[in-house]
Coordinates of C-alpha atoms and ligand atoms in Angstrom, one line a residue:
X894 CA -49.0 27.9 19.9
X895 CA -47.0 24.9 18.2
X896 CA -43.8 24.5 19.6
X897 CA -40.0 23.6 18.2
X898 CA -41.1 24.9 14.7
X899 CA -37.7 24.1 13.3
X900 CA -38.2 20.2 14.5
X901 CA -40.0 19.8 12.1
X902 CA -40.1 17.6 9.2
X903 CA -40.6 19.1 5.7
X904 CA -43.8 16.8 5.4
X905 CA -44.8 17.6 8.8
X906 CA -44.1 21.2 8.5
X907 CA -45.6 21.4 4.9
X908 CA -48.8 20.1 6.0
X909 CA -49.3 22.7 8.2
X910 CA -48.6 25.6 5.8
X911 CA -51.2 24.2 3.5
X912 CA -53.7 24.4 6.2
X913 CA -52.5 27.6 7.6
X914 CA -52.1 26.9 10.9
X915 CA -48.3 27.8 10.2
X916 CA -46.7 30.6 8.2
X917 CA -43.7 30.4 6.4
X918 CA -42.3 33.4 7.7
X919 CA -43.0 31.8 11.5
X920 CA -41.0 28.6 10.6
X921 CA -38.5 30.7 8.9
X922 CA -37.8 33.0 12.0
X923 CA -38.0 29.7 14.4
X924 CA -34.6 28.3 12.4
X925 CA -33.4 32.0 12.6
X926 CA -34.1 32.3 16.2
X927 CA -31.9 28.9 16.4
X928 CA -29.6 29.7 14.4
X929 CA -28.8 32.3 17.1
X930 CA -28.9 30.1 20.1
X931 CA -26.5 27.6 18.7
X932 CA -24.5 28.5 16.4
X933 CA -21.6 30.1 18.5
X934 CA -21.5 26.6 20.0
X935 CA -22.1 25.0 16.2
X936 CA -20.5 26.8 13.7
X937 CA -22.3 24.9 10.7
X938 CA -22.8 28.1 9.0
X939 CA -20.1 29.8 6.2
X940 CA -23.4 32.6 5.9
X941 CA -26.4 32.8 7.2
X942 CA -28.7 35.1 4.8
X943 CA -31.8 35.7 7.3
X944 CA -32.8 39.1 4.9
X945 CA -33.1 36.3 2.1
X946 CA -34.8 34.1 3.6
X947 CA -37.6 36.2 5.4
X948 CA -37.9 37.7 2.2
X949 CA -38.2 34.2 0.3
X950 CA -40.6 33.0 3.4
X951 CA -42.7 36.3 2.9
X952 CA -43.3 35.2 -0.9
X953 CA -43.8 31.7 -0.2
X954 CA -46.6 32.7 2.2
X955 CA -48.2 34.7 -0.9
X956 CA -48.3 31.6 -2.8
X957 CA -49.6 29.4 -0.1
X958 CA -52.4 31.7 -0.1
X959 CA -52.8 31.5 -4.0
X960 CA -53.0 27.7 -3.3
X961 CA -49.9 26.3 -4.2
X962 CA -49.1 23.4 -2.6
X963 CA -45.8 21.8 -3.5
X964 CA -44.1 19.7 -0.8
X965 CA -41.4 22.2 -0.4
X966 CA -42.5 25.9 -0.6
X967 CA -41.6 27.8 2.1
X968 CA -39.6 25.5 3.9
X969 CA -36.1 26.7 5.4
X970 CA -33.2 24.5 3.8
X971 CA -29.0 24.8 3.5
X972 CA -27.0 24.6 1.0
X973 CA -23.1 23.2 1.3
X974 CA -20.9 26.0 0.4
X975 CA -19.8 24.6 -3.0
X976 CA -22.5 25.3 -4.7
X977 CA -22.6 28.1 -6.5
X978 CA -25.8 30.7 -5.4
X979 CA -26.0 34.1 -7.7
X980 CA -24.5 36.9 -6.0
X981 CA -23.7 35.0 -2.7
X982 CA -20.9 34.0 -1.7
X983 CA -19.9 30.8 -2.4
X984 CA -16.3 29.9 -0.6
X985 CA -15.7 25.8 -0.9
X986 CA -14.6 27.3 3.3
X987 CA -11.5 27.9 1.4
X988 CA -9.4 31.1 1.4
X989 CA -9.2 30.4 -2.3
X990 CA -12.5 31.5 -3.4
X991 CA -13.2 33.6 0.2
X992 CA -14.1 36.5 -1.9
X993 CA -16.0 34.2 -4.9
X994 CA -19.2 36.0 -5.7
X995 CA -21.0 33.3 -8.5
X996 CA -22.6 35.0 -11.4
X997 CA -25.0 32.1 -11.8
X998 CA -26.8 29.5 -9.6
X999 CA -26.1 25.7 -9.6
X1000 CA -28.8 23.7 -11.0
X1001 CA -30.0 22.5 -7.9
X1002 CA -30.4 26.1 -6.9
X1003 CA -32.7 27.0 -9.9
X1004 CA -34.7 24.0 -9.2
X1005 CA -35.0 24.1 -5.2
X1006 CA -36.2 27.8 -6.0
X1007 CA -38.7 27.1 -8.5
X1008 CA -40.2 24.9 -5.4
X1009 CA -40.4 27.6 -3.3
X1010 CA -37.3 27.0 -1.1
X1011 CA -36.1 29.6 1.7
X1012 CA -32.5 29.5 2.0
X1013 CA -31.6 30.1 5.4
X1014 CA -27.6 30.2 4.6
X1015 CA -24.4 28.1 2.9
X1016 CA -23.1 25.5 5.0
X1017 CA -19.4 24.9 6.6
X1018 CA -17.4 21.8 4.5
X1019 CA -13.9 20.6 4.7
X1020 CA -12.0 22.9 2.0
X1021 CA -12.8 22.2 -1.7
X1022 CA -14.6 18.9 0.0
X1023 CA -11.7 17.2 1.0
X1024 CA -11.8 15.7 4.2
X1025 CA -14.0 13.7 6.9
X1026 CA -14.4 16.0 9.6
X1027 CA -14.9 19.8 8.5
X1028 CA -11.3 20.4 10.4
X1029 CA -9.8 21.0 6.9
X1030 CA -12.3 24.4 6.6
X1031 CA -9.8 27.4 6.2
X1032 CA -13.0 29.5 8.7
X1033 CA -13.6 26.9 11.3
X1034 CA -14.1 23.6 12.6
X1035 CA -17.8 22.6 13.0
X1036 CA -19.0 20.9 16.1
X1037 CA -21.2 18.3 16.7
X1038 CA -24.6 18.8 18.0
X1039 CA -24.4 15.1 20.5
X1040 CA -21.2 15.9 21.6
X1041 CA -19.7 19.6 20.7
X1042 CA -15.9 17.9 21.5
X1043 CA -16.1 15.8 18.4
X1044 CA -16.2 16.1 14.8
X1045 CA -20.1 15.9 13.0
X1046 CA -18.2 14.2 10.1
X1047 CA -17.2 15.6 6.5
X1048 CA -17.0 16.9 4.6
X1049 CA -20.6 18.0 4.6
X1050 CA -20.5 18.4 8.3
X1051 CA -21.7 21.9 8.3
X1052 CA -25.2 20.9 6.7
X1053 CA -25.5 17.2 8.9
X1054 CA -24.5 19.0 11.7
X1055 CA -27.2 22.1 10.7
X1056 CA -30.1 19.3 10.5
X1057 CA -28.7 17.8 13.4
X1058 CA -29.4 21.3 15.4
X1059 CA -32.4 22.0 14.0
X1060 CA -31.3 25.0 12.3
X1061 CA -32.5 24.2 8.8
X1062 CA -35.2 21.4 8.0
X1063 CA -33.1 20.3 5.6
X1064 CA -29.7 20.7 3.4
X1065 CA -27.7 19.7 0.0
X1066 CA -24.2 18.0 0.4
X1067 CA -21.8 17.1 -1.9
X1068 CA -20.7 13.2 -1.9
X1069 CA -17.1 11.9 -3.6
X1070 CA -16.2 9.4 -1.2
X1071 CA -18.5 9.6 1.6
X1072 CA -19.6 13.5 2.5
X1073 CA -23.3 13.3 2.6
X1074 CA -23.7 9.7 4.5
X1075 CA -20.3 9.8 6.5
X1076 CA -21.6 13.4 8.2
X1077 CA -25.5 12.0 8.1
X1078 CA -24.5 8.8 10.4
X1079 CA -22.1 10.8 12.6
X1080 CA -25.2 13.2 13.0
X1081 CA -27.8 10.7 13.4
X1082 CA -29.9 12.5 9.9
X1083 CA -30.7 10.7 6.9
X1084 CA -28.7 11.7 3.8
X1085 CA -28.7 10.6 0.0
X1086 CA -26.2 10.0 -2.7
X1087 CA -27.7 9.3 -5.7
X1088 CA -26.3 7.7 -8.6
X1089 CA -23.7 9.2 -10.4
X1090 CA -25.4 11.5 -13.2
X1091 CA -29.1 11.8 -11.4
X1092 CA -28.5 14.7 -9.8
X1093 CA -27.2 17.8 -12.3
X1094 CA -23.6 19.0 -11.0
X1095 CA -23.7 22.0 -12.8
X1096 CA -22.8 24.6 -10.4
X1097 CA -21.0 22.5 -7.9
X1098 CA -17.2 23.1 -7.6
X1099 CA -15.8 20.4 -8.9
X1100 CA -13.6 18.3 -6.8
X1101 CA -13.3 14.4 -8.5
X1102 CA -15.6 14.7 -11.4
X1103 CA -16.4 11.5 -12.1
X1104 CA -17.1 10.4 -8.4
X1105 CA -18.7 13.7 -7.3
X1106 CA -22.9 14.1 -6.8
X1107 CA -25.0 15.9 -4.8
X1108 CA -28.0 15.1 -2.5
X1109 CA -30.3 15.7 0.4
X1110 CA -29.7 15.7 4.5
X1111 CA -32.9 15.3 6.0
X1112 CA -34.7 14.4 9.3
X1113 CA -36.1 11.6 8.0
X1114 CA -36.6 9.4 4.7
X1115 CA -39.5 10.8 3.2
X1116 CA -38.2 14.2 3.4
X1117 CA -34.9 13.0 1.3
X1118 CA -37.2 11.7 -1.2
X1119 CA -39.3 15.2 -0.8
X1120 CA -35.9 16.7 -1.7
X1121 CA -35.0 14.3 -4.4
X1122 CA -38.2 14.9 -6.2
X1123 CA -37.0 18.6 -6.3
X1124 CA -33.4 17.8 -7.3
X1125 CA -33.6 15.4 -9.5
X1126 CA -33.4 14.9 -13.3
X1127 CA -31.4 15.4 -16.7
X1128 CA -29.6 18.3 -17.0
X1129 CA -28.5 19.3 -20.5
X1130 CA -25.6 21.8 -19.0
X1131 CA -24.2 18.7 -17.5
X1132 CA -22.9 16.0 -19.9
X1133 CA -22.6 13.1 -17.0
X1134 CA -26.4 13.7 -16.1
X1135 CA -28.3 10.9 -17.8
X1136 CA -31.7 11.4 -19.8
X1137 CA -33.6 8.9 -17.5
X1138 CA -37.2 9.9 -16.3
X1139 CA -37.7 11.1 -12.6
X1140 CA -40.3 8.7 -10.1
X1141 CA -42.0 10.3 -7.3
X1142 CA -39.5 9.2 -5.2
X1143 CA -42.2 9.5 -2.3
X1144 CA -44.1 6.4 -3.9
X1145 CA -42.3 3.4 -3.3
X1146 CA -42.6 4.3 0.8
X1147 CA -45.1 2.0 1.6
X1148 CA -43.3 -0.2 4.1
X1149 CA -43.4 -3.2 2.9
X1150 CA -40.1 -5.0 2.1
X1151 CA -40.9 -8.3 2.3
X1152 CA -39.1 -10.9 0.1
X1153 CA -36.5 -8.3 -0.8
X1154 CA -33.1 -9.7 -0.9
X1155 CA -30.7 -8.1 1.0
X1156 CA -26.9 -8.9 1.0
X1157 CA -24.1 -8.3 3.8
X1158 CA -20.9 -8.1 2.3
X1159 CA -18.5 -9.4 5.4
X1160 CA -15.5 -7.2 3.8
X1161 CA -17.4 -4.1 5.5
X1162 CA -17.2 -5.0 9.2
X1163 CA -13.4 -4.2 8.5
X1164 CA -10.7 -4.7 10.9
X1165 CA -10.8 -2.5 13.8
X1166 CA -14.1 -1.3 13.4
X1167 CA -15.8 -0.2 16.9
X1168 CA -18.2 -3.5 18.2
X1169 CA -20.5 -1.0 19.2
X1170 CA -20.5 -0.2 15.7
X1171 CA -20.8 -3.6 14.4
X1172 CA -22.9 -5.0 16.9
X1173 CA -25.8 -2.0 16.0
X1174 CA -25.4 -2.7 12.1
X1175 CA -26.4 -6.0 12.9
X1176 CA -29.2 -5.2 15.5
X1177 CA -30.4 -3.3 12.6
X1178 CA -30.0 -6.4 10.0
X1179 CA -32.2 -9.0 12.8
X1180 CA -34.9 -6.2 12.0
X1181 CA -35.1 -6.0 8.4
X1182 CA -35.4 -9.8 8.5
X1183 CA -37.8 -9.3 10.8
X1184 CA -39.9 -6.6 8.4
X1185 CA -39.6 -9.9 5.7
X1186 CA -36.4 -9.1 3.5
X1187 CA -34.5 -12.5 3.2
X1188 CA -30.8 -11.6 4.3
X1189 CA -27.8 -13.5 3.4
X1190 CA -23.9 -12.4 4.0
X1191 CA -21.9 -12.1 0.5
X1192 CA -18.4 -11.0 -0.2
X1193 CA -16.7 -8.4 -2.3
X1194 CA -13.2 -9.0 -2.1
X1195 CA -12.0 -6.1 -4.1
X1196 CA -13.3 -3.8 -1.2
X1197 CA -9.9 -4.3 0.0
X1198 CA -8.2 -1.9 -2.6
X1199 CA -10.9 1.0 -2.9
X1200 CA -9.5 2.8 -0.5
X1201 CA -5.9 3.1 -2.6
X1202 CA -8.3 3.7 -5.9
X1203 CA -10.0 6.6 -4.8
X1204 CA -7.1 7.9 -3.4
X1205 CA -5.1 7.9 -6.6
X1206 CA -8.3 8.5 -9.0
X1207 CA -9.5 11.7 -6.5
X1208 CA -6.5 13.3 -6.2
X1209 CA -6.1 12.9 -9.9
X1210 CA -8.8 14.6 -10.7
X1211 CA -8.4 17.2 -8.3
X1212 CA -5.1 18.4 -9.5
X1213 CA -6.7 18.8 -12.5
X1214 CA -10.2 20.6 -11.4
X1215 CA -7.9 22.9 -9.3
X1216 CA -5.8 23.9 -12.0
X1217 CA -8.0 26.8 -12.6
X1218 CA -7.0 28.7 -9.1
X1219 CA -4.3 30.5 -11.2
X1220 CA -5.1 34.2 -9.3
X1221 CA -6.6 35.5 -13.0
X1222 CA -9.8 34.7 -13.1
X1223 CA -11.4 34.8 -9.9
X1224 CA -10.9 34.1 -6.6
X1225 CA -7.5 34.9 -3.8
X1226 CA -4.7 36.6 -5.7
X1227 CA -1.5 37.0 -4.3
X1228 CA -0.3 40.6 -4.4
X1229 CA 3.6 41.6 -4.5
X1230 CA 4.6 39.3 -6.8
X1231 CA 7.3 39.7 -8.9
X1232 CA 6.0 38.3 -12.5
X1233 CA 3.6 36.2 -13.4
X1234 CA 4.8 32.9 -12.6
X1235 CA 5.6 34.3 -9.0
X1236 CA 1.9 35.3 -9.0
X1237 CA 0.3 32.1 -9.5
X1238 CA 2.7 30.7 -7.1
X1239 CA 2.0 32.7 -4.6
X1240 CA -1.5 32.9 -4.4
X1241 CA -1.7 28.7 -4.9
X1242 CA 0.5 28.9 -2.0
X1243 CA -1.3 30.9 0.4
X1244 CA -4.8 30.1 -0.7
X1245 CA -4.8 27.0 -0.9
X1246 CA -4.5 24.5 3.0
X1247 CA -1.9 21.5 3.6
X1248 CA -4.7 18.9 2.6
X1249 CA -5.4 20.3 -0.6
X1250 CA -2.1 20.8 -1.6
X1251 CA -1.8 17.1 -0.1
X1252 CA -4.6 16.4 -2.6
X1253 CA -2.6 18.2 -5.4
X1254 CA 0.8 16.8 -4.9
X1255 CA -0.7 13.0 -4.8
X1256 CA -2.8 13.5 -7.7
X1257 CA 0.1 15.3 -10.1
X1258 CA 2.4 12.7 -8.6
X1259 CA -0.1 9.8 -10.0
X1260 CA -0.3 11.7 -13.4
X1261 CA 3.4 12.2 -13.9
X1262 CA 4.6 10.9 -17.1
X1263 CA 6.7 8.0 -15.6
X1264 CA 3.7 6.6 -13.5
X1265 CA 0.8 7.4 -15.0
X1266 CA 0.3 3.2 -15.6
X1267 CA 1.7 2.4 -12.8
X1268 CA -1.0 4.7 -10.7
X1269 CA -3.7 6.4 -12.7
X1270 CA -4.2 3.5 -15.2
X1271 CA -3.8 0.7 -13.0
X1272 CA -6.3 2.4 -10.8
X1273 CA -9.0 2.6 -13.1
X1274 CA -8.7 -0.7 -14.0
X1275 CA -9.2 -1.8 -10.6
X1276 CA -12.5 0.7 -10.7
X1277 CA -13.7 -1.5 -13.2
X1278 CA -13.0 -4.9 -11.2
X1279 CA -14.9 -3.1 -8.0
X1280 CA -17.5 -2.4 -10.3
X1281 CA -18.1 -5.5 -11.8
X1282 CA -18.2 -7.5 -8.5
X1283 CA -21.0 -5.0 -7.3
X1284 CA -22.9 -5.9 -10.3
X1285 CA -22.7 -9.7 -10.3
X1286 CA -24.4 -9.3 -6.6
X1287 CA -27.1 -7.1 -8.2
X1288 CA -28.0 -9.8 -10.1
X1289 CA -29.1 -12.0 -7.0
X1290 CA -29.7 -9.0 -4.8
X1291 CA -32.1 -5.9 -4.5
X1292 CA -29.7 -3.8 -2.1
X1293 CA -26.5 -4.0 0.2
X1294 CA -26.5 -3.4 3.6
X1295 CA -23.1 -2.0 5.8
X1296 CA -22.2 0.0 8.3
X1297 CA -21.9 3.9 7.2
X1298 CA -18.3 4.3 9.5
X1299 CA -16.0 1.9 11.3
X1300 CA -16.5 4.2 14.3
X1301 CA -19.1 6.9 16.2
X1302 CA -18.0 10.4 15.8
X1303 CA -14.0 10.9 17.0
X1304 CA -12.9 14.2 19.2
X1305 CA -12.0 17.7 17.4
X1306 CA -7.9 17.1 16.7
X1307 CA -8.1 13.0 17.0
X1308 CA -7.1 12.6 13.5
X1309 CA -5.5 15.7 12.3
X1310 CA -2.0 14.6 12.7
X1311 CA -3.0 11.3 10.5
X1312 CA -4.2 11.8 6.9
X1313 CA -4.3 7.7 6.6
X1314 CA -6.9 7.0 9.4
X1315 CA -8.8 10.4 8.5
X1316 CA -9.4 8.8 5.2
X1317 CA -10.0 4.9 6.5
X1318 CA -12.9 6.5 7.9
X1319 CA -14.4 6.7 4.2
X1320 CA -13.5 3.3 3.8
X1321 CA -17.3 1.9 3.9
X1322 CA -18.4 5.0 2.0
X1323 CA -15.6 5.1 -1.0
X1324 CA -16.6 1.9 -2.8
X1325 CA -19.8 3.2 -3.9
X1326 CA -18.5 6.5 -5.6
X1327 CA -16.0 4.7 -7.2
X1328 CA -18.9 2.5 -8.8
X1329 CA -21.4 5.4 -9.3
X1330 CA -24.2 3.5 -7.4
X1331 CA -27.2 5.0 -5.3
X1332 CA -26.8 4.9 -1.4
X1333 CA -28.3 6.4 1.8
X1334 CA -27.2 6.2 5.4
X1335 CA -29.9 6.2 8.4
X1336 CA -29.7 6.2 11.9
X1337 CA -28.9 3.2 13.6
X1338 CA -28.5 3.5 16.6
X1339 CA -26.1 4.6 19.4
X1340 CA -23.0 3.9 21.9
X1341 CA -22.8 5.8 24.6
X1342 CA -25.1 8.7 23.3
X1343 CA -23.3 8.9 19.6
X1344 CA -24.8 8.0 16.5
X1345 CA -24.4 5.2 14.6
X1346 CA -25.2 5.4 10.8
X1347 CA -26.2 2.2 8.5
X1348 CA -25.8 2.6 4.6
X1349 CA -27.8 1.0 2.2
X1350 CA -26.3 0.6 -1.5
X1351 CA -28.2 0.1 -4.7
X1352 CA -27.8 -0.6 -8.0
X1353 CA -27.9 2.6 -10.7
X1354 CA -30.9 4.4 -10.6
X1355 CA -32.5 2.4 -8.0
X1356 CA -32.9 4.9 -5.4
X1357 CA -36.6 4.1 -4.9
X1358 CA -35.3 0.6 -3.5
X1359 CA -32.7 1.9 -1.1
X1360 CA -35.2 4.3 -0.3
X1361 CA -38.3 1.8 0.7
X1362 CA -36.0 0.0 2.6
X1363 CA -34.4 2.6 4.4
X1364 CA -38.3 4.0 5.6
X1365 CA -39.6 0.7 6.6
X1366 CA -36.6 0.3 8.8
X1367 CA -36.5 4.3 9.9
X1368 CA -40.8 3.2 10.6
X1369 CA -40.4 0.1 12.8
X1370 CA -37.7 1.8 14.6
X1371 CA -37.2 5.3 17.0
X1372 CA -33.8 6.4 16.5
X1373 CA -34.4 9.6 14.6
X1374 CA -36.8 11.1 17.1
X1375 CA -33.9 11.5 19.8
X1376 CA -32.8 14.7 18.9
X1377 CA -29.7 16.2 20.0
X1378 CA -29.6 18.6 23.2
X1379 CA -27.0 21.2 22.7
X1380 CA -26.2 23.1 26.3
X1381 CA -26.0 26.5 25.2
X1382 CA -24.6 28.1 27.9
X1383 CA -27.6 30.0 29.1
X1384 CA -29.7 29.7 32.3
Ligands
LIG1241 N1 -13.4 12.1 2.9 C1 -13.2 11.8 1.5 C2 -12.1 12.7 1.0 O1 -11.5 13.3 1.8 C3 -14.5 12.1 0.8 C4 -14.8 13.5 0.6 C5 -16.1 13.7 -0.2 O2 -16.9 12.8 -0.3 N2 -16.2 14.9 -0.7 O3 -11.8 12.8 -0.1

């Protein structure tokens, strides 16, 4: 009998279904029979769809026996609830779209099921994907699994904190300024976001546009590039993906990262970061030298204002993107109103939570005739500036290497009553959405029995880089097989 089924690893797990020493429907049930145990203690689940999933796992198990063997068939994964799933409900955790039934499935849907995928259910996020902490869900605040008084990160925290449990293998999240590596470090899983345009966001709710992608949360490295095989790739139905050809992402793990040139840009280790914090980031640097990459610290000094970019270009975008919540065409609608106008009012009113309407006052604010230069255009000049400096240091070096947050994760309610240092905890995260680049954050490391996450940032379409680096380290190292004990309250 093999035990702790939904510990697994999609490689591990995957070689087991091939030589049938493991069904799919087994695996499946073991993350049911989690789900179960932990979730009232969890809460990283919007839905759970177990009759889908068994179903899905029965089917997989067919094909296995028909011999097909790709990585992921039949393999129990998550998906963030912002990504629209044919006739499931698909909610952004936002009373908004509480009732939101999609017609269609995202792009990333259609392809994970193509490989065989069993959906085991749609994840808890903060609402619409703004936030650091999953507090901003309209359902509930997810937990996390190493300590279940503090926050597993955001806004993704319902699929870190799911990987983090063991209830699903693995997940998608959604990444503007931080969601899939911010909740992956305060987890202690590995997650992805890939340049801006590899993945297809067709079928995500759109939040920033031009900042937003999606991408794996995984137990460990190979397993993201298992998932970004899957995910991967140009996408006709979305005009920002780019027609660039998809590597086996799996190939470039060989551990070897000698002579690699790695930067440390000093303007991370910000003020008042934790030294716990700091002091494991550079732990984690000694060792990379110690694998063979040749480190050396660098600056980016416009670091400094991507914090007031993002939050002027984000917003912007958002106001606009959430436009579309009018009460007409799908979604909350506000009943009793008086006309039209009233309507709309009404049901933007009570559908929508204080930090999206936060979100939608900044970003119509920065818009507004009289200071659109001022905000909006000034602000993407400054995009280009933070952009520019991160490709002069490509020039001399292969990746950057920074701490994923200034802090471990910080208690359920510590931040609620302060937007500003809720969003300084993107502050290492921001930067590289702003400049579209590929980045990953792995465990590190922790103080006091919380995780500590490190990021490693790319140059476009590099992910195979970020990714090799990120293994050899993940390989010489035993963070990720601590896993988090959750006390479930039984005997
Ligand atoms: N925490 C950031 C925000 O609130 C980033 C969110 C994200 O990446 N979706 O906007």
């Amino acid at each position: 009998m093999l035990n702790n089924l939904n510990q697994l690893s999609i490689h591990e797990a995957h070689e087991l279904l091939k030589t049938k020493q493991l069904s799919s429907v087994e695996l499946t049930r073991a993350c049911l029979e989690r789900i179960r145990q932990v979730e009232p203690q969890v809460h990283a689940f919007v839905t759970v769809t177990d009759e889908l999933a068994l179903k899905q796992a029965e089917k997989a198990d067919e094909l296995i026996a028909r011999g097909d063997a790709s990585p992921l068939i039949g393999i129990p994964g998550l998906i963030k609830d912002n990504m629209c799933t044919r006739g499931m409900l698909t909610t952004c955790s936002s009373k908004m779209l509480q009732n939101f039934i999609p017609p269609y499935d995202a792009t990333v849907i259609e392809k994970l099921n193509e490989c065989g995928m069993v959906m085991v259910g749609k994840a808890n996020m903060d609402e619409f994907a703004m936030g650091s902490s999953t507090e901003n869900s309209a359902l509930f605040v997810t937990h996390n699994p190493w300590d279940l008084t503090r926050v597993p990160g955001g806004s993704s925290g319902g699929s870190a904190a799911a990987v983090a449990a063991g209830e699903a293998i693995y997940a998608l999240g959604s990444d503007t300024g931080g969601s899939i590596r911010q909740p992956a470090g305060f987890c202690s899983v590995t997650g992805l976001k890939p340049t801006y345009g590899r993945v297809s966001r067709y079928g995500l709710v759109a939040f920033a546009s031009s900042l937003d992608q999606i991408g794996p949360l995984t137990g460990d490295v190979t397993d993201c590039a298992l998932v970004m095989n899957a995910i991967a790739g140009y996408d006709s139905r979305d005009s920002t993906s780019v027609p660039q050809p998809t590597p086996d992402y799996t190939k470039c793990l060989t551990g070897d990262i000698k002579g690699l040139r790695l930067g440390v840009p000093k303007e991370y280790f910000v003020e008042g970061m934790q030294a716990e914090v700091a002091a494991a980031i550079k732990t984690a640097i000694k060792k990379l030298e110690e694998l063979g990459a040749r480190v050396e610290e660098v600056s980016l000094p416009s670091t400094r204002y991507a914090l007031a970019v993002y939050y002027i270009i984000a917003p912007s975008e958002a106001s606009a993107n959430l436009a579309r919540y009018d009460g007409v065409k799908y979604g909350f609608s506000a009943e009793e109103a008086e006309n039209m106008w009233d309507a709309m009012e009404r049901t933007r009113q009570f559908g929508f939570g204080p930090e999206v309407k936060r979100r939608i006052m900044l970003g119509t604010y920065a818009l507004s005739a009289g200071y659109y230069d001022a905000y909006y255009l000034k602000a993407q000049k400054v995009r280009t500036l933070i952009r520019r400096e991160f490709d002069q240091l490509f020039e001399r070096f292969d990746a950057l290497v920074t701490p994923t947050s200034p802090t471990v994760p910080f208690k359920i309610g510590e931040k609620t009553d302060t937007p500003l240092q809720m969003y300084l905890s993107d502050v290492c995260t921001l930067p590289v959405n702003i400049a579209g680049l590929p980045a990953i954050s792995i465990p590190a490391g922790f103080a006091d029995g919380l995780p500590i996450g490190m990021q490693i940032i790319g140059k476009p379409f590099a992910e195979e880089i970020i990714l090799k680096i990120a293994h050899a380290y993940e390989q010489a190292t035993e963070w990720r097989k601590t896993r988090a004990e959750i006390n479930t309250g039984g005997v």
